[in-house]
Amino acid sequence: MTTDSSHPYATFPTTAGKGLHGLRPYYTPGVSNNFNYTSIATPADVYYPPPPDDYDELIDSRAAARELINFSVLKFLTTAVSNPFEVSKTLMQVQYTPHEDVEVFSGGAAADGTEADDREAHEPEYDELSSEDESDDGDFYGGRHRRFSDDIPMQATLGVDDPVFHQKNVAVDQSGYVMRTSVYDDATRPAYQIKPIDAGVWQGIGRLFRQQHEGWRSLFKGQYTNWLYEICHLFLQPTVEGSLNDAFGLYDDTIPLVHLDHIGPNLATLVASHVFVGVVLSPLELIRTRLIVQSASPLHRKYKGPLHALRTILEEEGGLSGLYLNHNLLPSVLYHALTPLLQNMTPIFIDRVLQINASDSPFLYGLAELSLNTLELLIMLPLETIRKRLQCQIRTRTPKKRFESVVALRPVPYTGIADAAYHIIKEEGGRRSRRNDKQTDAVPRGYFTGWGWRGLYQGFSMQCTSNIILFVLHAVNGIEEDYEDF
């Protein structure tokens, strides 16, 4: 071993020999396979434990949760965009816009002084739906209420020095209360109500936006409730349908009905699942309608939010039995049964009856789909209108606070679907003939004069226009695809 003479006490070589390291001259690589602090392992020698078996499931669950959050946010934004139009459409459907010569008032009499025959025929039902007023609830004129048997106030007090008395002849009773002669009378209309909407959805949005205590926030009434209903329905309905299909041994519910040879059993489970989930979630629809229709004025607002509305309805209208087993049950069953039935029968009818294929004739297929969607709208819109009007009727005798609506409602409640359809056709059909102030004698009219379907189809133009726009977009898209293939 050679040592450096300048370092007589050195026992290790100071220069590295061949294959040796200057600081570790006695280390021989490859002598041992054991790892120690002086050896550096290669990546191939490192042992990695195998991943757990549920690692892939964990990744899938995280991806599913992320997709769920993204879908919920997207659904909330889409409901926010469409909510102003839904609010205006709902107000148009529930508002009371009769002919002035057949208008029904709080006492059950028509404008011509005759008693309403249906009032006497259905007196028990009306008494059940009527409610007493609260003595401490202030009015929009003088802070006093006159007691009625109905839920909608039709009279109020005005001071004798009020300019209205000098500008226009205002009818008053013996006690000095102003009598509301018509829903079109601006002098006796409550300050929290808007004028009747008679020019479409955009007019309703504008009037609600300019109304005092309403503003832009009222355009988003019921949005959270609507979003919650859509999310719950999206998850519950396929689950119930899949359970029914498994119970009866049917095909997978993910297969479209148009590809099945026998669509009857699968169509039955589809409709049954929609009816079951629709009835279970019907309180959310009830709350949404009442939140939209009620006045946003702090003095007259009955429900502060969805939870407060649910708690108030349970307390005032008979608990869970009153929430489900009421006059809204039959309309809900019919609505949630006919809607999926008509929507799912449309492609089957086009494919098997009309013999039109979407890939071969996209334009004809879209035209046939537009026609059937319009037919579906003609069938479902009257039922939807009647259902929303029935949802605005409160079945209680002791309300904590009166339900004040932002539009005029019919003071005499309906007793059911047939009764509502009959009175809407009789009182709100056809064109309205308004009486001017100079007209003293009422124009005589026949029994069927003014009857029509106008009151049952409020909002028809908006939905029909949206269907036409979708048809045009699909047609243009199909033309572009054909041009690219060419």
mmCIF file of C-alpha atoms in Angstrom, residues 158-171 185-188 437:
data_model
loop_
_atom_site.group_PDB
_atom_site.id
_atom_site.type_symbol
_atom_site.label_atom_id
_atom_site.label_comp_id
_atom_site.label_asym_id
_atom_site.label_seq_id
_atom_site.Cartn_x
_atom_site.Cartn_y
_atom_site.Cartn_z
ATOM 1 C CA LEU A 158 -110.651 55.179 2.131
ATOM 2 C CA GLY A 159 -110.787 58.526 3.841
ATOM 3 C CA VAL A 160 -113.508 60.917 2.716
ATOM 4 C CA ASP A 161 -110.851 63.464 1.830
ATOM 5 C CA ASP A 162 -109.003 61.075 -0.458
ATOM 6 C CA PRO A 163 -108.577 62.492 -3.994
ATOM 7 C CA VAL A 164 -109.983 59.278 -5.449
ATOM 8 C CA PHE A 165 -113.454 60.285 -4.286
ATOM 9 C CA HIS A 166 -113.249 63.494 -6.302
ATOM 10 C CA GLN A 167 -111.618 62.016 -9.382
ATOM 11 C CA LYS A 168 -113.912 59.033 -9.863
ATOM 12 C CA ASN A 169 -117.167 57.749 -8.500
ATOM 13 C CA VAL A 170 -116.136 55.055 -6.037
ATOM 14 C CA ALA A 171 -118.805 52.692 -4.764
ATOM 15 C CA ASP A 185 -110.607 49.081 -11.744
ATOM 16 C CA ASP A 186 -107.376 50.910 -10.960
ATOM 17 C CA ALA A 187 -108.958 52.934 -8.150
ATOM 18 C CA THR A 188 -109.836 49.944 -5.992
ATOM 19 C CA ASP A 437 -117.250 54.892 -17.504
#
